[in-house]
Coordinates of C-alpha atoms and ligand atoms in Angstrom, one line a residue:
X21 CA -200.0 -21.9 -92.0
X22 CA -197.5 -24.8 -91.0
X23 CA -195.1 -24.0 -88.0
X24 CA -192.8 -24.1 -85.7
X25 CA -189.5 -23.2 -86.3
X26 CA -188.2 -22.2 -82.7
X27 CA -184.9 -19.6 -82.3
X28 CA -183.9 -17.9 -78.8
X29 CA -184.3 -14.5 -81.2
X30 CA -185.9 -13.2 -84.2
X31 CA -185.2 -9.9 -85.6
X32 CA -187.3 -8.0 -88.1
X33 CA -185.3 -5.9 -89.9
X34 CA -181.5 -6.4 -91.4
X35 CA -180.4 -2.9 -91.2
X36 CA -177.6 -1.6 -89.1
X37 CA -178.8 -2.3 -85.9
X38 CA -180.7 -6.1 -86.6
X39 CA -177.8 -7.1 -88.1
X40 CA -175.1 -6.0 -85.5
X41 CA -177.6 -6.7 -82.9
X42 CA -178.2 -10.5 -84.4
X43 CA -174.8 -11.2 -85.3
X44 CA -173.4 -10.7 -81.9
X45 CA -176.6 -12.8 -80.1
X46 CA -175.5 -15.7 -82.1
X47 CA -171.6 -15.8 -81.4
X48 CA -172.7 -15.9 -78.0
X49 CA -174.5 -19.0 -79.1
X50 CA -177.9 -17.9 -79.5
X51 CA -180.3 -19.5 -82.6
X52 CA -181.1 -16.4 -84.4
X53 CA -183.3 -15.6 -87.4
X54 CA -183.8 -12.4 -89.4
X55 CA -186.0 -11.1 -91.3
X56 CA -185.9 -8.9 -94.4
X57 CA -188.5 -7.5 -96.7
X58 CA -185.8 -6.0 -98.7
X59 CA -182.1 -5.8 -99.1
X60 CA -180.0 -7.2 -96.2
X61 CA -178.1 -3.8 -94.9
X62 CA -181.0 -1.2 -94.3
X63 CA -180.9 2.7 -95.0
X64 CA -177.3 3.0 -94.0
X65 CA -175.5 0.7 -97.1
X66 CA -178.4 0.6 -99.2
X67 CA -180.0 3.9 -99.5
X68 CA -178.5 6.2 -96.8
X69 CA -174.9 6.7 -95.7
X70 CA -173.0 5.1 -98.0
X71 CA -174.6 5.8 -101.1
X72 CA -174.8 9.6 -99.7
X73 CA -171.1 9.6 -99.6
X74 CA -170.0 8.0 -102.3
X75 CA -171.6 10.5 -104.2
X76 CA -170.1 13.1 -102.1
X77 CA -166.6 12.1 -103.0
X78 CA -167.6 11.9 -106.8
X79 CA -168.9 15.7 -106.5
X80 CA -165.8 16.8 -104.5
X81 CA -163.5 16.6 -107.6
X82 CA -164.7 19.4 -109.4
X83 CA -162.6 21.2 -106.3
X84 CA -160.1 18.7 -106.7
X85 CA -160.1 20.2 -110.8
X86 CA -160.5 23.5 -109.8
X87 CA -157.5 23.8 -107.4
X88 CA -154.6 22.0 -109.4
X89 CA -153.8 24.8 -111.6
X90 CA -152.6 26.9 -108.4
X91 CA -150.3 23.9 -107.4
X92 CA -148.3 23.8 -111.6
X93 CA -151.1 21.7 -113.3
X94 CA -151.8 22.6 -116.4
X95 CA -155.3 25.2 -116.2
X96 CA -157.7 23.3 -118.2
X97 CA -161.7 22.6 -118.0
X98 CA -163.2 20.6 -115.6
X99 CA -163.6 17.0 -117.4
X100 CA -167.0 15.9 -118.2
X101 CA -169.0 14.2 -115.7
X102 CA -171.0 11.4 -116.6
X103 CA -174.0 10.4 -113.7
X104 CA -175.1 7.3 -115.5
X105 CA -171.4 5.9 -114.5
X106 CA -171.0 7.0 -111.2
X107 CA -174.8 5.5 -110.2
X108 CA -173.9 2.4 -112.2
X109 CA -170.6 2.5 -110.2
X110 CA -172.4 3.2 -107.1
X111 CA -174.8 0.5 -107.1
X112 CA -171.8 -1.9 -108.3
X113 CA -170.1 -1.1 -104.9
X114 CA -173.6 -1.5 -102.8
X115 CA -174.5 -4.7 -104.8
X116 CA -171.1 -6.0 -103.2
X117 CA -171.6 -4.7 -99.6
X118 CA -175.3 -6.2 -99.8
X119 CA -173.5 -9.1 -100.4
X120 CA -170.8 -8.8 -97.7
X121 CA -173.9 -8.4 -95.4
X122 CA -175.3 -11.6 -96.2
X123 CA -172.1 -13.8 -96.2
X124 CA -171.6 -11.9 -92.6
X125 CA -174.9 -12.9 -91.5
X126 CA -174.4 -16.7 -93.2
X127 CA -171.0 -17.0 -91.4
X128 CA -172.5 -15.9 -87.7
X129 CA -174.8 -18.6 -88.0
X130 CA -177.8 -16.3 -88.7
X131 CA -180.7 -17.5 -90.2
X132 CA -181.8 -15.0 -93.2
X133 CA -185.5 -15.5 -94.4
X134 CA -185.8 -13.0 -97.1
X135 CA -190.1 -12.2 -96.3
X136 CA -191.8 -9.7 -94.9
X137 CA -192.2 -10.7 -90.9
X138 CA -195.2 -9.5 -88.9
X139 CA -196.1 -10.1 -85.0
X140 CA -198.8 -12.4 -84.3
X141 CA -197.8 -12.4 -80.5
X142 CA -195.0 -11.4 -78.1
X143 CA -193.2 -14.4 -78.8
X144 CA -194.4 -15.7 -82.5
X145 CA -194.4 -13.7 -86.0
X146 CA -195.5 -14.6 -89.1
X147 CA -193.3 -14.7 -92.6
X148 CA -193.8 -15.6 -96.0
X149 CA -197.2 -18.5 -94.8
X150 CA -195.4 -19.7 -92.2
X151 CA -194.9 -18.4 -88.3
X152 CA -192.1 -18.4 -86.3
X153 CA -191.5 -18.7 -82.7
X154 CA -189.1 -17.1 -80.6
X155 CA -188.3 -16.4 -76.9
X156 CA -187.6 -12.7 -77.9
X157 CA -187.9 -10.2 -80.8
X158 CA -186.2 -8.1 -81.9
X159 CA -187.5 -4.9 -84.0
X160 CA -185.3 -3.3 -85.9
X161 CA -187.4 -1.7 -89.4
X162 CA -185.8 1.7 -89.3
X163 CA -187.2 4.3 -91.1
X164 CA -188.6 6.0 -94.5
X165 CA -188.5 9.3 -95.9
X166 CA -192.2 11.0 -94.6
X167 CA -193.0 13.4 -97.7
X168 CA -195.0 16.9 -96.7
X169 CA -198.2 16.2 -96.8
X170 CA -199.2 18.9 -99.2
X171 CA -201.2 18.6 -103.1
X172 CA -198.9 17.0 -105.7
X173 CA -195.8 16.0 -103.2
X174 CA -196.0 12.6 -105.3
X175 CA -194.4 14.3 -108.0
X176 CA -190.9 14.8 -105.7
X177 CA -188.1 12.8 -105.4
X178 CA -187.3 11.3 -101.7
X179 CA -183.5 10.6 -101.3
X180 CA -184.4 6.8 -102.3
X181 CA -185.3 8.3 -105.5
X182 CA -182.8 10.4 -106.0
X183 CA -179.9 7.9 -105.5
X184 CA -181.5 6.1 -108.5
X185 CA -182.4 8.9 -110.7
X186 CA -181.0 8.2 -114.2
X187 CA -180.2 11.6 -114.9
X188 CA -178.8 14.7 -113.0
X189 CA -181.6 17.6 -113.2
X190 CA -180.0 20.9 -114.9
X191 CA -182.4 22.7 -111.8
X192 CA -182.9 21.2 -108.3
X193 CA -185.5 22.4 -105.7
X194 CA -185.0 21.1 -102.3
X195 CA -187.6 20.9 -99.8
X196 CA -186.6 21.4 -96.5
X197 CA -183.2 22.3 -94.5
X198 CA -182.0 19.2 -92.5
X199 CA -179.2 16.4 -92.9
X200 CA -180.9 15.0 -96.1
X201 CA -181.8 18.2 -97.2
X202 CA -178.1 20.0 -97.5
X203 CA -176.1 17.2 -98.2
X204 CA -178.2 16.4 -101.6
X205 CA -178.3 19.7 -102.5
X206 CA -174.5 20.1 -101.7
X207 CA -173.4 16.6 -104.1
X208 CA -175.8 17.9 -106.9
X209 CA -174.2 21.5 -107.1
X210 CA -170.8 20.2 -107.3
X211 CA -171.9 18.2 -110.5
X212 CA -173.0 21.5 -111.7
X213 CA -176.9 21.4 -111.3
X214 CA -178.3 24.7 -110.3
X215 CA -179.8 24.0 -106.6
X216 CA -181.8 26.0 -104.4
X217 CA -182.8 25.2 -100.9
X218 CA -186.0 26.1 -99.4
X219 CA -186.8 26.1 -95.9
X220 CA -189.7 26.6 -93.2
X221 CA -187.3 28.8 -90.8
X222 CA -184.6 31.4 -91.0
X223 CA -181.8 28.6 -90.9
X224 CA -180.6 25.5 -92.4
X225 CA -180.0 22.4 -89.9
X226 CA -182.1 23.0 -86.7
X227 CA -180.4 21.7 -83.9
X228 CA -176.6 22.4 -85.0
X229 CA -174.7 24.8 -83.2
X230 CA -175.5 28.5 -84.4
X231 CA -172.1 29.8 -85.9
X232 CA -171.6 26.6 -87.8
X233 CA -174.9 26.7 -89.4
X234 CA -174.6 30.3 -90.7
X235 CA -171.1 29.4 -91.7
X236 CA -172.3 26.6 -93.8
X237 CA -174.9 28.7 -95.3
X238 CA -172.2 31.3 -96.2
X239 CA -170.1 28.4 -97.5
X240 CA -173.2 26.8 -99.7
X241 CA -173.8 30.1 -100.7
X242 CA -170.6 31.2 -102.1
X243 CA -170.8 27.8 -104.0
X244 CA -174.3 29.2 -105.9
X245 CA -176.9 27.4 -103.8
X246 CA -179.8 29.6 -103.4
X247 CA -181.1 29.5 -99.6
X248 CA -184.7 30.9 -99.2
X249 CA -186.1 31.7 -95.9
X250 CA -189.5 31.2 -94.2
X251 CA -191.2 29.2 -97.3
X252 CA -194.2 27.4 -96.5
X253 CA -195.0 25.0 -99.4
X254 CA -198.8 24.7 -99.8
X255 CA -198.8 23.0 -103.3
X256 CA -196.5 21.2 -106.0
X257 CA -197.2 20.8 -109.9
X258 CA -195.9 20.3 -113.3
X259 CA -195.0 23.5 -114.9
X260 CA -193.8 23.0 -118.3
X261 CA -191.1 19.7 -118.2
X262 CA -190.4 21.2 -115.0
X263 CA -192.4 21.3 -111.3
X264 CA -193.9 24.4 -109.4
X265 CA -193.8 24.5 -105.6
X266 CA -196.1 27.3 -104.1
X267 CA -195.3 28.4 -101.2
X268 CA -198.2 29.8 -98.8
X269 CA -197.2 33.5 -99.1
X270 CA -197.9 33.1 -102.6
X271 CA -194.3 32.9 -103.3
X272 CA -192.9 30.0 -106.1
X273 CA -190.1 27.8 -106.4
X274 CA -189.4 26.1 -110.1
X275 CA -187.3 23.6 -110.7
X276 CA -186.5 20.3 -113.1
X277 CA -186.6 17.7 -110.1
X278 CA -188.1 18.6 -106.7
X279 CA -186.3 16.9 -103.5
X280 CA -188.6 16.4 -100.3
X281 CA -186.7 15.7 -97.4
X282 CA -188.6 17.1 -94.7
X283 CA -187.5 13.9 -92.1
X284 CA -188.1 10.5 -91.5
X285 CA -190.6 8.4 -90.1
X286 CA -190.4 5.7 -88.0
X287 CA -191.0 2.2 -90.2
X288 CA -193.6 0.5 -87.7
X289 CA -196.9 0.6 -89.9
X290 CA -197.8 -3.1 -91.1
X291 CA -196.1 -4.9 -88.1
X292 CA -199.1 -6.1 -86.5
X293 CA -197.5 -4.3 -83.2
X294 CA -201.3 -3.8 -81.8
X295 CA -201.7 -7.9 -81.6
X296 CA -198.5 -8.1 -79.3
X297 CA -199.5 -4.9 -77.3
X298 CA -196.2 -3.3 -78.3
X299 CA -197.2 0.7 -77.5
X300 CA -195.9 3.7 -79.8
X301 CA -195.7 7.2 -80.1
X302 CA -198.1 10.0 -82.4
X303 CA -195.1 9.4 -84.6
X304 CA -195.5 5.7 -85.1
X305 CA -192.0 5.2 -83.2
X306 CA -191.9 2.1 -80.7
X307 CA -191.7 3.1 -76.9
X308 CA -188.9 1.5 -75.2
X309 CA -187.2 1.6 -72.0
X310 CA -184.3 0.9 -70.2
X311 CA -182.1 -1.9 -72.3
X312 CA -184.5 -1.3 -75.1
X313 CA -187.4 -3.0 -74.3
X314 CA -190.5 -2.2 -75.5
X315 CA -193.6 -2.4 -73.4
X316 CA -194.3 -6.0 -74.0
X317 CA -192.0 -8.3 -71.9
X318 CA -189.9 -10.5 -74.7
X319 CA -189.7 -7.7 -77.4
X320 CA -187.3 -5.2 -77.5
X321 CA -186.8 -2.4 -80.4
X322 CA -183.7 -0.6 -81.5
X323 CA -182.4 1.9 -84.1
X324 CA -184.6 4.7 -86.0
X325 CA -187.8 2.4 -85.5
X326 CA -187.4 4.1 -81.8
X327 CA -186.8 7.3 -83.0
X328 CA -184.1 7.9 -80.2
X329 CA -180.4 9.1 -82.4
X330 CA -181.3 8.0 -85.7
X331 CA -178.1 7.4 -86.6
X332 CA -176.3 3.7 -87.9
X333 CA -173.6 3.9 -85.0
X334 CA -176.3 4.3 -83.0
X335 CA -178.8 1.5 -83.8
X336 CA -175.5 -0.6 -84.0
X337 CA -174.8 -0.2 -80.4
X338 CA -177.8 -0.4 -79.6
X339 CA -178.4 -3.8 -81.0
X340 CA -175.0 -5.4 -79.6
X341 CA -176.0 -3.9 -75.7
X342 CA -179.1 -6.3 -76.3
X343 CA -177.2 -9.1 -77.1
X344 CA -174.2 -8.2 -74.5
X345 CA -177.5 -8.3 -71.9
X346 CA -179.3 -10.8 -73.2
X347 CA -176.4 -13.7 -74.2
X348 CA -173.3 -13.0 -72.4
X349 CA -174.4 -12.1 -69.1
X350 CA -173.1 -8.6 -69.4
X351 CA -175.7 -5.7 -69.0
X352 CA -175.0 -3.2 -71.1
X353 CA -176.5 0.1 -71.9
X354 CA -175.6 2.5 -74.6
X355 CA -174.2 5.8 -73.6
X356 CA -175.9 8.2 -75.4
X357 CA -173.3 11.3 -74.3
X358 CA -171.2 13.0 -77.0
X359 CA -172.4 10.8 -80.0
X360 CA -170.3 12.4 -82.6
X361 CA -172.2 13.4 -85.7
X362 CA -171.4 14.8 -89.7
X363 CA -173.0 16.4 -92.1
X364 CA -171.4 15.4 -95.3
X365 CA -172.1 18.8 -97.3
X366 CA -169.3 20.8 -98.9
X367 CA -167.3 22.1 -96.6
X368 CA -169.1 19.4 -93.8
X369 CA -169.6 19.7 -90.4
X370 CA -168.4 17.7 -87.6
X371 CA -169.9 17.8 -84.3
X372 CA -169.6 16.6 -80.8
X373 CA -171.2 18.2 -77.3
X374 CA -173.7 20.3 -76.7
X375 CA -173.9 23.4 -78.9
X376 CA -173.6 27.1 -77.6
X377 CA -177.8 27.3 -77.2
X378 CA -178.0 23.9 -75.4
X379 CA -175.0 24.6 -73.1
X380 CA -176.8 28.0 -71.8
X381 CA -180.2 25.9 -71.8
X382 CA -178.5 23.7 -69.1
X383 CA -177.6 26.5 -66.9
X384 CA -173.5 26.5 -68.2
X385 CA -172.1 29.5 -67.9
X386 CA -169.8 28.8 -70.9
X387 CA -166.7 30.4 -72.5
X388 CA -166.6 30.3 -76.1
X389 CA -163.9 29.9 -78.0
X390 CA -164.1 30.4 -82.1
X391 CA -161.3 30.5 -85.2
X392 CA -161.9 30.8 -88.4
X393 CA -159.2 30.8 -91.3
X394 CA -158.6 29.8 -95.0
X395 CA -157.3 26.4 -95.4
X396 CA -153.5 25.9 -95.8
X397 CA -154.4 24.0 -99.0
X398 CA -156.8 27.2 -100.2
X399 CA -153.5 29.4 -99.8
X400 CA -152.1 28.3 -103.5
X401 CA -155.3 27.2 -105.1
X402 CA -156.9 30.8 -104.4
X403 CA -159.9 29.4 -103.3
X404 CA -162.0 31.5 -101.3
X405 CA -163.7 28.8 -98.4
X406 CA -163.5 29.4 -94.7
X407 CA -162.4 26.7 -91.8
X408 CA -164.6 26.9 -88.3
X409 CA -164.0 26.2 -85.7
X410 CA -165.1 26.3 -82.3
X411 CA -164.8 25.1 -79.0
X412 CA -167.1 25.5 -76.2
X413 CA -166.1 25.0 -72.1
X414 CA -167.7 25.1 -68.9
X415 CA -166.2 27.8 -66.8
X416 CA -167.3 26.4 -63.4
X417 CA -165.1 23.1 -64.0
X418 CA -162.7 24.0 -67.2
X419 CA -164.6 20.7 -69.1
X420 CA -164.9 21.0 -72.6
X421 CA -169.0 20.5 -73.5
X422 CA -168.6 20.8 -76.9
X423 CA -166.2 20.8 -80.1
X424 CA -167.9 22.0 -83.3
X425 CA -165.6 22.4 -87.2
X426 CA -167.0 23.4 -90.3
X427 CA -164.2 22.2 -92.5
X428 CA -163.8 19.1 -94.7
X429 CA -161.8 17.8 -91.8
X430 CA -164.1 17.9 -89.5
X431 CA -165.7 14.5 -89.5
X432 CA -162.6 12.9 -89.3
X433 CA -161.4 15.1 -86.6
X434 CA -164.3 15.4 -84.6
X435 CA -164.3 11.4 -83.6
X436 CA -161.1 11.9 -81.7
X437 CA -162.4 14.8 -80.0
X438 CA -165.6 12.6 -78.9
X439 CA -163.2 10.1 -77.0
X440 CA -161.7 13.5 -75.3
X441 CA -165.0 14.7 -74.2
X442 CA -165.8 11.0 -73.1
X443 CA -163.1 11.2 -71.0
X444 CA -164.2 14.2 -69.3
X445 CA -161.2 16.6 -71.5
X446 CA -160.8 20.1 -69.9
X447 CA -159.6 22.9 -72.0
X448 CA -156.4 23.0 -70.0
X449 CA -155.7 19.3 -71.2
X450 CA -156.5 20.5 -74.6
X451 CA -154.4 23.2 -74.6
X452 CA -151.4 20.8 -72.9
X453 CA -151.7 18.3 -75.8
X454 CA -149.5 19.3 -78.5
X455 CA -150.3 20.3 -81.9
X456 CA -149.7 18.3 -84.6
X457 CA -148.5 20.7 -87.8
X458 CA -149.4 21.8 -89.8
X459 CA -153.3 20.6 -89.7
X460 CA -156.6 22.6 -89.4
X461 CA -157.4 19.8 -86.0
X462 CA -154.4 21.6 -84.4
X463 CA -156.3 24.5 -84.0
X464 CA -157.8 22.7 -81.3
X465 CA -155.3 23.0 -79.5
X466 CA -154.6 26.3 -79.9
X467 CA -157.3 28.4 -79.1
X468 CA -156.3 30.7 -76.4
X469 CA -158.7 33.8 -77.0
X470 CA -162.2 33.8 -75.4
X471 CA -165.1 35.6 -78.2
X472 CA -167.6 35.5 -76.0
X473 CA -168.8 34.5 -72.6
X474 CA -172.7 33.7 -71.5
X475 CA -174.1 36.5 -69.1
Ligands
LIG524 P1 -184.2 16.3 -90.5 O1 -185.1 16.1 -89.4 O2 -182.7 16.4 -90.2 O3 -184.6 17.6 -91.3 C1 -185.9 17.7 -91.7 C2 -186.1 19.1 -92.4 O4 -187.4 19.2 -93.0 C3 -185.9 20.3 -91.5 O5 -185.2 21.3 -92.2 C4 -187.3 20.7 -91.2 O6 -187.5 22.0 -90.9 C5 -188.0 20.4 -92.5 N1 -189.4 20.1 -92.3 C6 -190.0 19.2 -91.5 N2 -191.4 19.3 -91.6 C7 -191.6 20.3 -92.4 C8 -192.8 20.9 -92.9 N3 -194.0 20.5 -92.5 N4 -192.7 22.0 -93.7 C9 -191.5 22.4 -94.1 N5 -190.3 21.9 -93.7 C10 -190.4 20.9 -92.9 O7 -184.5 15.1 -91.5 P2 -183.7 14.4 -92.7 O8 -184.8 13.8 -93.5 O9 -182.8 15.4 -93.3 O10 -182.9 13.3 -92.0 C11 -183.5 12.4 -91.1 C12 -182.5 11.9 -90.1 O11 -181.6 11.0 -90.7 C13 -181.6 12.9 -89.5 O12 -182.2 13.6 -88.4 C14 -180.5 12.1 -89.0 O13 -180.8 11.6 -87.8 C15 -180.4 11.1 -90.1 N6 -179.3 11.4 -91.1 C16 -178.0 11.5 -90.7 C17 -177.0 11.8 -91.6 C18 -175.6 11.9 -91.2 O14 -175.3 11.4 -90.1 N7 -174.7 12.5 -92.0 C19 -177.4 12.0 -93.0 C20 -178.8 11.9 -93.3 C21 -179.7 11.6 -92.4 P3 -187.2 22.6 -89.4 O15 -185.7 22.7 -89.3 O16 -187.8 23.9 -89.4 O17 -187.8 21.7 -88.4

């Protein structure tokens, strides 16, 4: 091995956080380097969020099709749909955002070595036959999809495979009821694949506020996804050009292509964290503290390999608070409160604050306040699909805790609300703001009527 090539940081990883993270180091003046394995932009661009939706919007004109004739255009069938084009369309658009990436990178003054990086200390790595030293490290791997661990699972599709898969099953089986889980299932059915979902509980996305998540259900429902309850899979196989899933009650699932997305696990194998000391948890995520440092002195983690919010906005504020701290003098810590959050189904969700359950959980006594309607645009298309939403305040001091829409609106209009609830909104400055009409965020607003209130 030669050596030295000597930078103030090196970061492993160019996903959302490394590359935010390294980018702002260096225009403080810092001499970074980063390292990549893969392609330069991580889960998010590459493989994640904005593959995810682009396929989203690509599924979402069948409704687009559907709804015209109630607004004077001419009833007609829903035009083919051809997957080969959108995916070669797709990976067009990520081939030029993987490239946006690296000119970014290039134009910060960041050093890309395309290898695989390793520790070989707190303060040296090792790339491609060469090492590197630094005075800090940065981790930033992310994560992978972390398949059940049950006979056969190899024959399934993660959600790297299926964003490559060169054609759209006629039947999809979906393991498992979380982000990956619904939205997948949700873009497939609105090319027309039949879908069904199956899941370890009673309910689809663990964690999400109650209502919404049987609202979604209804709403997935109504569009023919099939949601079965309290499946334990115990066994895939090939049945016929098809696959089996068994599920321990001796129940079974069949379908053409079989999703897994039963979560994500933190990308730290392979790193060589043991020779630097650099402690992690029974998941394989890095410890860190305070400012993201990890147990070693000089090496700091941020983004899904810490398993904290895995979520790009996340990992990208994460990784500029190091380099606000670090190179410009200006502590920074991430505020973790009211990260806003969507899942890009059909209808989605948008979501900020504390659900119902985890607002009673923290000793609120909360009033509850819920709408749900048929959206203006529905009214003429005939389309049967329910708006909710719901708002939930803490009685002792009128603050809202938490603002929850299903609704394709939601996203948009839940990262307003986040700044609201940042800033500490009561319900009586909600309802003081005026509406803006006509708009489902209005109803906001509006809500006068309590539905419930916690004992
Ligand atoms: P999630 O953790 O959201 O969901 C995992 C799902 O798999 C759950 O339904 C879970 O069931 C189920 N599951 C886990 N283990 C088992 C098991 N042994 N047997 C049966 N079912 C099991 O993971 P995802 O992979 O969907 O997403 C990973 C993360 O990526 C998300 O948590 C999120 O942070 C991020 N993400 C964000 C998106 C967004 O912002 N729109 C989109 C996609 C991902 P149970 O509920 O019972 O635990």
């Amino acid at each position: 091995m030669s050596t030295d090539t000597d930078f103030d940081l090196i970061t492993i990883g160019a996903g959302s956080g490394g590359v935010a993270g390294s980018r702002r180091a260096a225009s403080y003046g810092a001499r970074v380097a980063i390292f990549e394995e893969s392609r330069v932009g991580g889960t998010c661009v590459i493989r994640g969020c904005v593959p995810k939706k682009l396929l989203m919007y690509g599924a979402q004109f069948r409704d687009a099709f559907e709804d015209s004739a109630g607004y004077g255009w001419a009833a007609g069938a829903v035009p083919a749909f051809d997957w080969p084009t959108l995916l070669a369309r797709k990976d067009a658009e990520i081939d030029r955002l993987n490239k946006i990436y690296i000119t970014m990178l290039a134009n910060s003054g960041v050093t890309l070595v395309q290898e695989r990086a390793r520790l070989v200390d707190a303060h040296t790595i090792a790339a491609g036959g060469r090492t590197y030293r630094a005075k800090t490290v940065l981790i930033a791997t992310g994560g992978r999809p972390s398949p059940l661990p049950i006979p056969g699972i190899d024959l399934a599709m993660t959600s790297d495979d299926l964003l490559a898969m060169p054609a759209l099953p006629k039947r999809l089986l979906v393991i498992g009821g979380g982000y990956i889980a619904v939205e997948f299932a949700s873009i497939c059915r609105g090319f027309g694949a039949e879908v069904e979902i199956v899941i370890r509980g009673q309910h689809i996305l663990n964690g999400f506020d109650d209502d919404i998540r049987i609202a979604l259900e209804a709403e997935l429902k109504r569009r023919g996804i099939l949601i079965n309850t309290g499946v334990q899979p115990v066994g895939l196989e090939r049945a016929g050009a098809g696959l089996r899933l068994t599920a321990r009650d001796g129940r079974v699932f069949e379908g053409d292509k079989v999703l897994c997305a039963t979560g994500r696990h933190p990308n730290s194998a392979g790193l060589w964290l043991e020779a630097a000391g650099v402690a992690v948890d029974k998941q394989g995520a890095i410890r860190v503290g305070k400012g993201s440092l990890t147990s070693v002195p000089g090496i700091y983690a941020v983004g899904d390999v810490t398993n904290r919010v895995n979520l790009t906005p996340v990992a990208i504020n994460e990784g500029r608070a190091l380099a606000e701290t670090l190179y410009n003098n200006n502590p920074t810590e991430v505020n973790y409160a009211n990260i806003p959050t969507a899942v890009f189904t059909n209808p989605a969700i948008g979501t900020v604050g504390l659900t119902e359950q985890q607002a009673r959980d923290q000793g609120f006594v909360v009033d509850i306040y819920r709408t749900g309607f048929r959206p203006m645009k529905y009214t003429l298309s005939g389309r049967e699909e329910r708006v909710m939403i719901k708002l939930l305040v803490d009685r002792a001091t009128d603050r809202v805790l938490g603002c929850h829409m299903l609704g394709n609106d939601g996203p948009e209009i839940v990262q307003g609300l986040a700044i609201a609830l940042n800033c500490g909104a009561t319900k009586r400055q909600f309802d003081a703001t005026i509406g803006l009409h006509p708009s489902a965020a209005e109803e906001f607003v509006t809500l006068r009527d309590k539905v419930a209130v916690s004992p």
